[in-house]
Coordinates of C-alpha atoms in Angstrom, one line a residue:
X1 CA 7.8 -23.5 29.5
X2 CA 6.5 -21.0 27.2
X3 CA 8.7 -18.4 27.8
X4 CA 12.0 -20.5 26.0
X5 CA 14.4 -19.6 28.3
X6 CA 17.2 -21.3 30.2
X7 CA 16.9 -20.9 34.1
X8 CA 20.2 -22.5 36.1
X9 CA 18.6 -23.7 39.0
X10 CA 21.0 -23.7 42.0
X11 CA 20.1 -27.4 43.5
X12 CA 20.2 -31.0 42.2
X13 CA 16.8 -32.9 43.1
X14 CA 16.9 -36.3 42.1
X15 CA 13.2 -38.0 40.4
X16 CA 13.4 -41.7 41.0
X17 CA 11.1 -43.2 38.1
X18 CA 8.1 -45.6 40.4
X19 CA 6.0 -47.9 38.7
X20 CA 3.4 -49.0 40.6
X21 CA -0.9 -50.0 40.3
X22 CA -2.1 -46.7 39.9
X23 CA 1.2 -45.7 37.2
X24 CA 4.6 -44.2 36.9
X25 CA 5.4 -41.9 39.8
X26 CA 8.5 -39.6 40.1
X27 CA 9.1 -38.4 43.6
X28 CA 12.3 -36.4 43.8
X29 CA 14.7 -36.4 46.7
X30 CA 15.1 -32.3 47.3
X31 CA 18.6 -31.2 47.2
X32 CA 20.3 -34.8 46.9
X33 CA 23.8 -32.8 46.5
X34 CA 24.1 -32.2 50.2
X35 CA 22.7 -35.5 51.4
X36 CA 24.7 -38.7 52.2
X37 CA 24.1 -42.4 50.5
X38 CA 22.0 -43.7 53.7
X39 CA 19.6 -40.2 54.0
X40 CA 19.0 -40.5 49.8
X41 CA 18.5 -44.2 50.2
X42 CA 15.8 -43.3 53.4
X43 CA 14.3 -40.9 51.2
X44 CA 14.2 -43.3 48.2
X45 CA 12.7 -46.1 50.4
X46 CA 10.1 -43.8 51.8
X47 CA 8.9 -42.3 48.6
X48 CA 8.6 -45.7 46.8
X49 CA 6.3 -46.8 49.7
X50 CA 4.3 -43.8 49.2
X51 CA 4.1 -44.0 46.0
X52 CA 3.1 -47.6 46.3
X53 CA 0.4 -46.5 48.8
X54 CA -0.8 -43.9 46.3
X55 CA -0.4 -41.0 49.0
X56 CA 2.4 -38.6 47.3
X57 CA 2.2 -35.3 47.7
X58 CA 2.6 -33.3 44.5
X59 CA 5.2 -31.3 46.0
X60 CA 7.5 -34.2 46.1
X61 CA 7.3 -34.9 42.5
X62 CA 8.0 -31.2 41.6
X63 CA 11.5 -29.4 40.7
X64 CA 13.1 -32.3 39.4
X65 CA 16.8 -32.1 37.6
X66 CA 17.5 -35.4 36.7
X67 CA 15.3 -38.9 36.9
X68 CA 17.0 -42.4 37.2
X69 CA 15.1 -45.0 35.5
X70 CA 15.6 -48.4 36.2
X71 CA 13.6 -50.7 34.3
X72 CA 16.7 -53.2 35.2
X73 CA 14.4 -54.4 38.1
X74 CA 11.7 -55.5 35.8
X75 CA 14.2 -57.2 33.4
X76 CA 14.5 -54.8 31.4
X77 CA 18.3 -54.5 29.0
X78 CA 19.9 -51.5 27.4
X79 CA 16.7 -48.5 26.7
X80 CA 17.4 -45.2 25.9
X81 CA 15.0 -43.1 28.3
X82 CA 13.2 -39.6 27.3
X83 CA 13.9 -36.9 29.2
X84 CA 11.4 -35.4 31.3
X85 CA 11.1 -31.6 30.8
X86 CA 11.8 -29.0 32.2
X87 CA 14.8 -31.7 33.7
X88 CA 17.9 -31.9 31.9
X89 CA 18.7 -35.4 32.1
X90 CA 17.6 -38.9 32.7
X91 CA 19.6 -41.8 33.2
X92 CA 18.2 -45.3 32.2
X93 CA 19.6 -48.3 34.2
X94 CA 19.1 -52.1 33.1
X95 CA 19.3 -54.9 34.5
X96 CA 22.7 -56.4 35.7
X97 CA 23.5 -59.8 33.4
X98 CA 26.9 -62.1 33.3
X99 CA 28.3 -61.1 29.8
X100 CA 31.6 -62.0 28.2
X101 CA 34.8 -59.2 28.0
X102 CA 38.3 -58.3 27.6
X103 CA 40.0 -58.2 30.6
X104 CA 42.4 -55.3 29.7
X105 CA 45.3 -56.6 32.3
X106 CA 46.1 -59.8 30.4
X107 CA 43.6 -59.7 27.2
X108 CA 41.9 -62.9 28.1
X109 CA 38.2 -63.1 27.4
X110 CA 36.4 -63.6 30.7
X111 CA 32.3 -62.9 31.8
X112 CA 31.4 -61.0 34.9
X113 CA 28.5 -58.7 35.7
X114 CA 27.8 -55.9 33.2
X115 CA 25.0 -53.1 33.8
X116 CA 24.0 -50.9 31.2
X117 CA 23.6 -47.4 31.7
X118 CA 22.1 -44.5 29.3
X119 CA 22.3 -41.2 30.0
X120 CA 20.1 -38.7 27.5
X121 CA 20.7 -35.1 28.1
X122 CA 19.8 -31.9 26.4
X123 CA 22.6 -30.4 24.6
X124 CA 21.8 -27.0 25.0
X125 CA 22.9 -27.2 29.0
X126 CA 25.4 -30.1 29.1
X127 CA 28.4 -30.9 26.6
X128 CA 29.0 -34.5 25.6
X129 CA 32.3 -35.1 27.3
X130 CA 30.6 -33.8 30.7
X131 CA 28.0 -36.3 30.6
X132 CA 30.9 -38.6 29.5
X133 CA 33.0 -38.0 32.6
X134 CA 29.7 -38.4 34.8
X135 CA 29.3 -41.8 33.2
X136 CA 33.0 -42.7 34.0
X137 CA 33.2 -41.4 37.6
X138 CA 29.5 -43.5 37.8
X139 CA 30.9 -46.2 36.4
X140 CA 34.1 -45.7 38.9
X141 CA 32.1 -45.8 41.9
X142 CA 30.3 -48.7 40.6
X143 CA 33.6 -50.2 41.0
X144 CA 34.3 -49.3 43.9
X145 CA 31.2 -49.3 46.0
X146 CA 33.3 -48.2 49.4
X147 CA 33.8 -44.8 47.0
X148 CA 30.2 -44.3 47.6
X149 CA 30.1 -44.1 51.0
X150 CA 32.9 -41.3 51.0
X151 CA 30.7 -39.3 49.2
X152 CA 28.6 -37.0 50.6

């Protein structure tokens, strides 16, 4: 924006990165805050689809706050994902893999599924120990799947 200025925007749409044949698509779901898991999961199939298709509006891949990235279903690890301006995060999402860890209740080492996660945001909207907690209450939920259904 050539202006420079911040603008707060009042609503939390959602860009869900698509590859596809024709390239990378990023349909938003539109106000994701005040939706439920199955309605953003709709949404999510129904864009990818369309994407897929090659018949997106450009409406749907304007406003966007965030993006998730997930090049986890194309194999991909641990990536550290740019964000897409004027949005004011992204969050990159690898593949799940069986990895070795401390189990913190009795200090054994064991393996179980690990997923990477990166979240790049711009420092001028959103402090460090923000996007901290966001990782922790994501990483919660991850946990704790029957959390996610609560939600919304």
């Amino acid at each position: 924006d050539t202006t420079q200025e911040i603008v707060y925007k009042h609503y939390f749409n959602v860009g869900i990165a698509t590859n596809t044949d024709h390239g990378l698509y990023v349909p938003n779901i539109k106000n994701a805050d005040s939706k439920g898991m199955f309605e953003i999961a709709k949404e999510i199939t129904e864009n990818t689809q369309a994407a897929y298709d090659n018949k997106l509006g450009p409406d749907t891949m304007k406003g966007g706050s965030i993006t998730i990235s997930n090049v986890g279903s194309i194999g991909g690890g641990w990536f550290t994902p740019v964000i897409n301006q004027p949005e004011v995060a992204i969050l990159g999402v690898g593949k799940i893999a069986k990895e070795p860890y401390v189990d913190p209740e009795d200090g054994e080492i064991k393996v179980g599924n690990m997923l990477k996660l990166s979240l790049s945001y711009d420092h001028r909207l959103i402090d460090g120990a923000l996007a901290q907690n966001a990782l922790n209450y994501m990483n919660q939920l991850l946990h704790d799947p029957a959390m996610l259904l609560m939600e919304g």
